[in-house]
Coordinates of C-alpha atoms in Angstrom, one line a residue:
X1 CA 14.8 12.1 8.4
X2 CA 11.9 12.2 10.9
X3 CA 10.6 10.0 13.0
X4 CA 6.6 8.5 12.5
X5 CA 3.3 7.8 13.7
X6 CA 2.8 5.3 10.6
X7 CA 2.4 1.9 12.4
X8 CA 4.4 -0.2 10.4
X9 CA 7.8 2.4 10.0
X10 CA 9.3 3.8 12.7
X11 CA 10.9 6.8 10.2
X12 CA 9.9 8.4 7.1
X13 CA 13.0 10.6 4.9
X14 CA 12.3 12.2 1.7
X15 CA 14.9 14.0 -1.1
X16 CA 12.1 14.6 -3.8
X17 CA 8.7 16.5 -4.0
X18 CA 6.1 16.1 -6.3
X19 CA 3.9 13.7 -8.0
X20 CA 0.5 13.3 -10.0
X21 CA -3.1 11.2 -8.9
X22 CA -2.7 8.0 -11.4
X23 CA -5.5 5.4 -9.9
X24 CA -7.9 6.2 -7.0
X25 CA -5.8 5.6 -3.8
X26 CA -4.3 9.0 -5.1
X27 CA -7.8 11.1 -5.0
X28 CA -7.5 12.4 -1.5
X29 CA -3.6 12.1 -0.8
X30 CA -2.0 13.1 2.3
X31 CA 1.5 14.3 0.6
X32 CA -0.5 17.1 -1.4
X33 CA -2.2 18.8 0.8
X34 CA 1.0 18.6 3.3
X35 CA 3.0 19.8 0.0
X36 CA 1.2 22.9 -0.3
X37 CA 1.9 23.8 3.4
X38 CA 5.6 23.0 3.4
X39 CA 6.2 25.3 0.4
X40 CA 3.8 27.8 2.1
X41 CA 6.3 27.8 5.2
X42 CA 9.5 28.1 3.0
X43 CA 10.9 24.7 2.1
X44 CA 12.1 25.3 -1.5
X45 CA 12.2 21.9 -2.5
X46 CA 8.3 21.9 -2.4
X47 CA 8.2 24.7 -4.6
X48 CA 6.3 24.8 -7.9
X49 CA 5.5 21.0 -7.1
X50 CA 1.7 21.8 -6.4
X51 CA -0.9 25.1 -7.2
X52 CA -0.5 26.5 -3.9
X53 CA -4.3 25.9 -3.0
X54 CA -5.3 24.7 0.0
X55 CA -9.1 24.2 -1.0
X56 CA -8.3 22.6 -4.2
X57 CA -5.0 21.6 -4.3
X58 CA -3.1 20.1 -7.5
X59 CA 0.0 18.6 -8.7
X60 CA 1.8 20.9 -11.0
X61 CA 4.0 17.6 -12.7
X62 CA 6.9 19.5 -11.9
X63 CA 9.1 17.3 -9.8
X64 CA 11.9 18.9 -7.4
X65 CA 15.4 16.8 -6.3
X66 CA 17.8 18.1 -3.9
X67 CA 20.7 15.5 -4.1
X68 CA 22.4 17.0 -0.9
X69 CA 19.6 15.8 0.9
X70 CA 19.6 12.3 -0.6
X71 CA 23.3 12.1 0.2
X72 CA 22.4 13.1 4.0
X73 CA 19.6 11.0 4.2
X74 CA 21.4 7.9 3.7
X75 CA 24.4 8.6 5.6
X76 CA 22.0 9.3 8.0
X77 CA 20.7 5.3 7.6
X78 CA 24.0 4.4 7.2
X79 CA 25.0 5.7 10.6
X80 CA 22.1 5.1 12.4
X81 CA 23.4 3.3 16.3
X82 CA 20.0 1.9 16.3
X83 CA 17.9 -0.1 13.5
X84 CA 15.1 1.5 12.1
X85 CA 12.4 0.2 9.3
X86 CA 12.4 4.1 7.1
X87 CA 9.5 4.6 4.8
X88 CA 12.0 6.4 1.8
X89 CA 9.8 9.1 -0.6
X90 CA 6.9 9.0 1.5
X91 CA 6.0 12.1 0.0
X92 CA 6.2 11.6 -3.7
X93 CA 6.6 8.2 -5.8
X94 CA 10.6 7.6 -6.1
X95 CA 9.9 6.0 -9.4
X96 CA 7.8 8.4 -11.1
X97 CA 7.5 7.7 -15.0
X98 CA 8.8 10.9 -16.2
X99 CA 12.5 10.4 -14.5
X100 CA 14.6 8.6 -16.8
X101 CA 16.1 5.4 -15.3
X102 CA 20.0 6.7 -16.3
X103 CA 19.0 10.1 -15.4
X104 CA 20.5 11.6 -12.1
X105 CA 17.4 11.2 -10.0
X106 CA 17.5 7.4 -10.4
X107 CA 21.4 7.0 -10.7
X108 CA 22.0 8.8 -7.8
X109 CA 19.5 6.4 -5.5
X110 CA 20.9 3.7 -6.8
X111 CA 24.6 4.5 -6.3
X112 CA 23.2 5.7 -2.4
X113 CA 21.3 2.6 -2.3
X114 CA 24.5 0.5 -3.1
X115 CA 26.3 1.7 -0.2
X116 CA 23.8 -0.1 2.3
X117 CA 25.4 -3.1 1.5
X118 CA 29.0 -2.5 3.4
X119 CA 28.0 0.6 6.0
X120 CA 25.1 -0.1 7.3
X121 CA 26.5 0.1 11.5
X122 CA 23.4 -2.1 12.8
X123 CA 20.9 -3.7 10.9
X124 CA 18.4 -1.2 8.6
X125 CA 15.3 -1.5 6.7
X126 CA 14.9 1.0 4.1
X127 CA 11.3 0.8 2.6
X128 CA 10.4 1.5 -1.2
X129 CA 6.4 1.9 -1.9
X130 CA 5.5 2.8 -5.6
X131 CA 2.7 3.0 -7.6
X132 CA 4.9 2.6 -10.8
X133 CA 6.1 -0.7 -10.4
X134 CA 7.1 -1.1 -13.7
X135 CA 10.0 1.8 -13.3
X136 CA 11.1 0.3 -10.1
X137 CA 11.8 -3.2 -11.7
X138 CA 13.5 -1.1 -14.5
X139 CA 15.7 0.6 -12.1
X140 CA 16.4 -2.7 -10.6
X141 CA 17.5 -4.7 -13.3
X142 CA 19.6 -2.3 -14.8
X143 CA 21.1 -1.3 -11.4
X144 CA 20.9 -4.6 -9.3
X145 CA 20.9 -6.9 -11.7
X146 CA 21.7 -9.7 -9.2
X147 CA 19.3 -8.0 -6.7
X148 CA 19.0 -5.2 -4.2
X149 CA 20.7 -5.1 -1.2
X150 CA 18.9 -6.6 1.5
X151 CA 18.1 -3.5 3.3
X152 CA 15.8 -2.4 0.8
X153 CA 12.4 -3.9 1.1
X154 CA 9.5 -2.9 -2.6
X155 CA 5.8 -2.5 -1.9
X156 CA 3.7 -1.5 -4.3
X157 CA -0.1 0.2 -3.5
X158 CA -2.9 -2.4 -4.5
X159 CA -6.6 -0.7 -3.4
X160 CA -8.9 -2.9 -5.4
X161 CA -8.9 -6.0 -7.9
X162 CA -7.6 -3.9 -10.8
X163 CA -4.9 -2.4 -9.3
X164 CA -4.1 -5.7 -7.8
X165 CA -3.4 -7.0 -11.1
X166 CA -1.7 -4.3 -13.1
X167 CA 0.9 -3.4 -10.3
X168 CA 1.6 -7.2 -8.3
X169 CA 3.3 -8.8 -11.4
X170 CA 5.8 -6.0 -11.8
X171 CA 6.1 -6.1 -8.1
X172 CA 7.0 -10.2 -7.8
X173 CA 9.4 -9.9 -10.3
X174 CA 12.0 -7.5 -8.8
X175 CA 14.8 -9.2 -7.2
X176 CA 14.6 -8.1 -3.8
X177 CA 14.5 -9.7 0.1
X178 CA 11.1 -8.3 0.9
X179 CA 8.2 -7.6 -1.2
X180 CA 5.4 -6.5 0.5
X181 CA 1.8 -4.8 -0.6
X182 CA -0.4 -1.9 0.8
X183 CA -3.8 -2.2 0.4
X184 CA -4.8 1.2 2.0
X185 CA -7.2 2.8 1.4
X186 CA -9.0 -0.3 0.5
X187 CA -11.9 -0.3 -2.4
X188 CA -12.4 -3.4 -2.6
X189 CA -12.3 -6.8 -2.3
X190 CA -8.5 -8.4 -3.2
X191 CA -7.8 -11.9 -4.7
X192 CA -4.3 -12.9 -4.1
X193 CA -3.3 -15.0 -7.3
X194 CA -1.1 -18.0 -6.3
X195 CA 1.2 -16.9 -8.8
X196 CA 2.1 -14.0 -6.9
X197 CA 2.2 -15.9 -3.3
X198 CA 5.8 -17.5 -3.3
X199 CA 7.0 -13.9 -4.1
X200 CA 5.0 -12.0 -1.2
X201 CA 6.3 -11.3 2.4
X202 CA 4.3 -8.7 3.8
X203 CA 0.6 -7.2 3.9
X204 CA -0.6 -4.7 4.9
X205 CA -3.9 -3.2 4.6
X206 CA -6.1 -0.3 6.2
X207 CA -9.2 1.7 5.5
X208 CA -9.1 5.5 4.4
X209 CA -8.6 8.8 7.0
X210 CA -9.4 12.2 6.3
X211 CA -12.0 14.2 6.1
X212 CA -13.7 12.8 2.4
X213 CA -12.6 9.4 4.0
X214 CA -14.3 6.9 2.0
X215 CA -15.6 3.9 3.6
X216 CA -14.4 -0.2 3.8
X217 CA -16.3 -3.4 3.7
X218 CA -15.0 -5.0 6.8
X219 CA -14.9 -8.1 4.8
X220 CA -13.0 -7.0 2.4
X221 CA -9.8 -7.0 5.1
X222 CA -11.0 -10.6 6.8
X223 CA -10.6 -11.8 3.4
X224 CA -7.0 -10.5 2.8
X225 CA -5.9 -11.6 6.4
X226 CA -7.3 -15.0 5.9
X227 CA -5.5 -15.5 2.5
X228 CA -2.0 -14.0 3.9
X229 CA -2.8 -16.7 7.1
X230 CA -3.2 -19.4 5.0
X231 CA -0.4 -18.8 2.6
X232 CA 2.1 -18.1 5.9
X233 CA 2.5 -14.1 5.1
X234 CA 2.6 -11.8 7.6
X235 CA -0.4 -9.5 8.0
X236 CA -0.7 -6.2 9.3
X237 CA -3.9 -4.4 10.2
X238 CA -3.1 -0.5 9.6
X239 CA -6.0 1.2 10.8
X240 CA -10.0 1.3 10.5
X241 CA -9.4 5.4 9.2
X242 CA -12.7 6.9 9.7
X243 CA -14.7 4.7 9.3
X244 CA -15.2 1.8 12.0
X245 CA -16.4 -2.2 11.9
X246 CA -19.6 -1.5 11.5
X247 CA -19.2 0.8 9.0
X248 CA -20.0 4.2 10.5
X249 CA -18.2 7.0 10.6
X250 CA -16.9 7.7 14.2
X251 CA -13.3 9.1 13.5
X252 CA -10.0 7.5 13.0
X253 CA -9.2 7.9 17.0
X254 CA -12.5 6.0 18.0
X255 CA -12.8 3.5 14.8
X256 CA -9.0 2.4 16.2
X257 CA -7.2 -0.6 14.5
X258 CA -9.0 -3.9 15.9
X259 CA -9.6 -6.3 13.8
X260 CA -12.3 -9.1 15.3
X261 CA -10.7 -8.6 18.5
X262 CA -7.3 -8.8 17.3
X263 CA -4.6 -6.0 16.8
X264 CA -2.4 -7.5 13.9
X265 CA 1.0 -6.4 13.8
X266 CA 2.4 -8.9 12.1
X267 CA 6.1 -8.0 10.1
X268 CA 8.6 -10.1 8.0
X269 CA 11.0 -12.3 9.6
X270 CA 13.5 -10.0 8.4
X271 CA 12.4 -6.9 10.1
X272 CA 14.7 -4.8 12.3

């Protein structure tokens, strides 16, 4: 459990390493490279997960669970004195396609995930984002099949049309509180179907960081802000990434997250 710089958690936790690129949000990820370095300073549970190459780094498929950790994660949540919105597996995809949904991976989240319903001591936001939606409303409905416990809020990554519409419908049919959507890093423009409004609480989107960054059409996030305005959905404004508003590449720092004068940090009504 640590705390973040990631605008719209204020804690990130993690129990499982490893994962493999499946659509192009996943080209330049974060959680790789960082992989590589935390098994290069001794963390065992990142072992084997990646090549060990810094210059060209790659997911092995192996996929590493430490179930004490899980256990001390939650009770972590569990206890917390003060609420906190925690961004859970925000190094790997929780619901990766080769865990088996009765498996003990998946079995044992949901039997952690169960006790946020009674112990919570204050109010807590645990916050699920998958690109493998369909596993996630799997888990769900043979878990929670009368819904997940309120804490639990399910986004799904959506960084262009296409991926819009394979992962949203698996997404708006999970029976949760919150169901939210990161569009970051953005690739293009995003039409929100009206059959997947009534079902949406939460957007956010942002442009691309690092040092391959690719860059944003700025109206590519007016669009999405104007749709969640007009539908009544909460918007949040990540960040530029490297690229700013006019699209040239200043830095991340400089490039800031303004949006036509505006910083958007919109939330659910739910949020802690």
């Amino acid at each position: 459990m640590a705390t973040t710089k990631i605008e719209w958690a204020t804690h990130t936790s993690n129990h499982q390493a490893g994962c493999n690129k499946v659509s192009p949000a996943c080209t330049f990820c974060y959680a790789l490279t960082l992989s590589v370095r935390l098994a290069n300073m001794g963390q065992q549970n990142y072992k084997g997960v990646t090549n060990g190459d810094l210059k060209n780094p790659k997911w092995t498929g192996v996929l590493n669970f430490d179930e004490e950790k899980m256990k001390k994660n939650f009770q972590n949540i569990r206890k917390a004195t003060k609420p906190r919105r925690t961004f859970y597996g925000s190094m790997t995809d929780l619901f990766h396609e080769s865990l088996d949904i009765k498996g003990k991976e998946l079995k044992g989240l949901a039997q952690e995930v169960a006790k946020l319903r009674k112990y919570c001591k204050v109010p807590q936001v645990v916050m699920f984002l998958t690109k493998r939606p369909q596993k996630l409303l799997e888990w769900q409905q043979y878990y929670f099949p009368n819904g997940l416990p309120d804490q639990i809020w399910v986004g799904v990554t959506a960084e262009s049309q296409k991926w819009a519409d394979i992962r949203i419908p698996f997404l708006v049919q999970i029976k949760a509180k919150v169901h939210y959507l990161s569009c970051e890093p953005m690739f293009g423009h995003i039409q929100l179907s009206s059959d997947w409004l009534p079902n949406l609480e939460w957007v956010i989107a942002g442009g691309e960081s690092g040092f391959k960054a690719r860059v944003a059409d700025p109206q590519w996030f007016r669009s999405l802000r104007d749709q969640s305005r007009q539908a009544g959905i909460p918007f949040h404004f990540k960040q530029w990434g490297e690229w700013n508003d006019q699209m040239k590449r200043v830095g991340k720092k400089k490039a800031g997250r303004i949006l036509d004068g505006q910083t958007h940090d919109d939330f659910p009504k739910e949020t802690v």
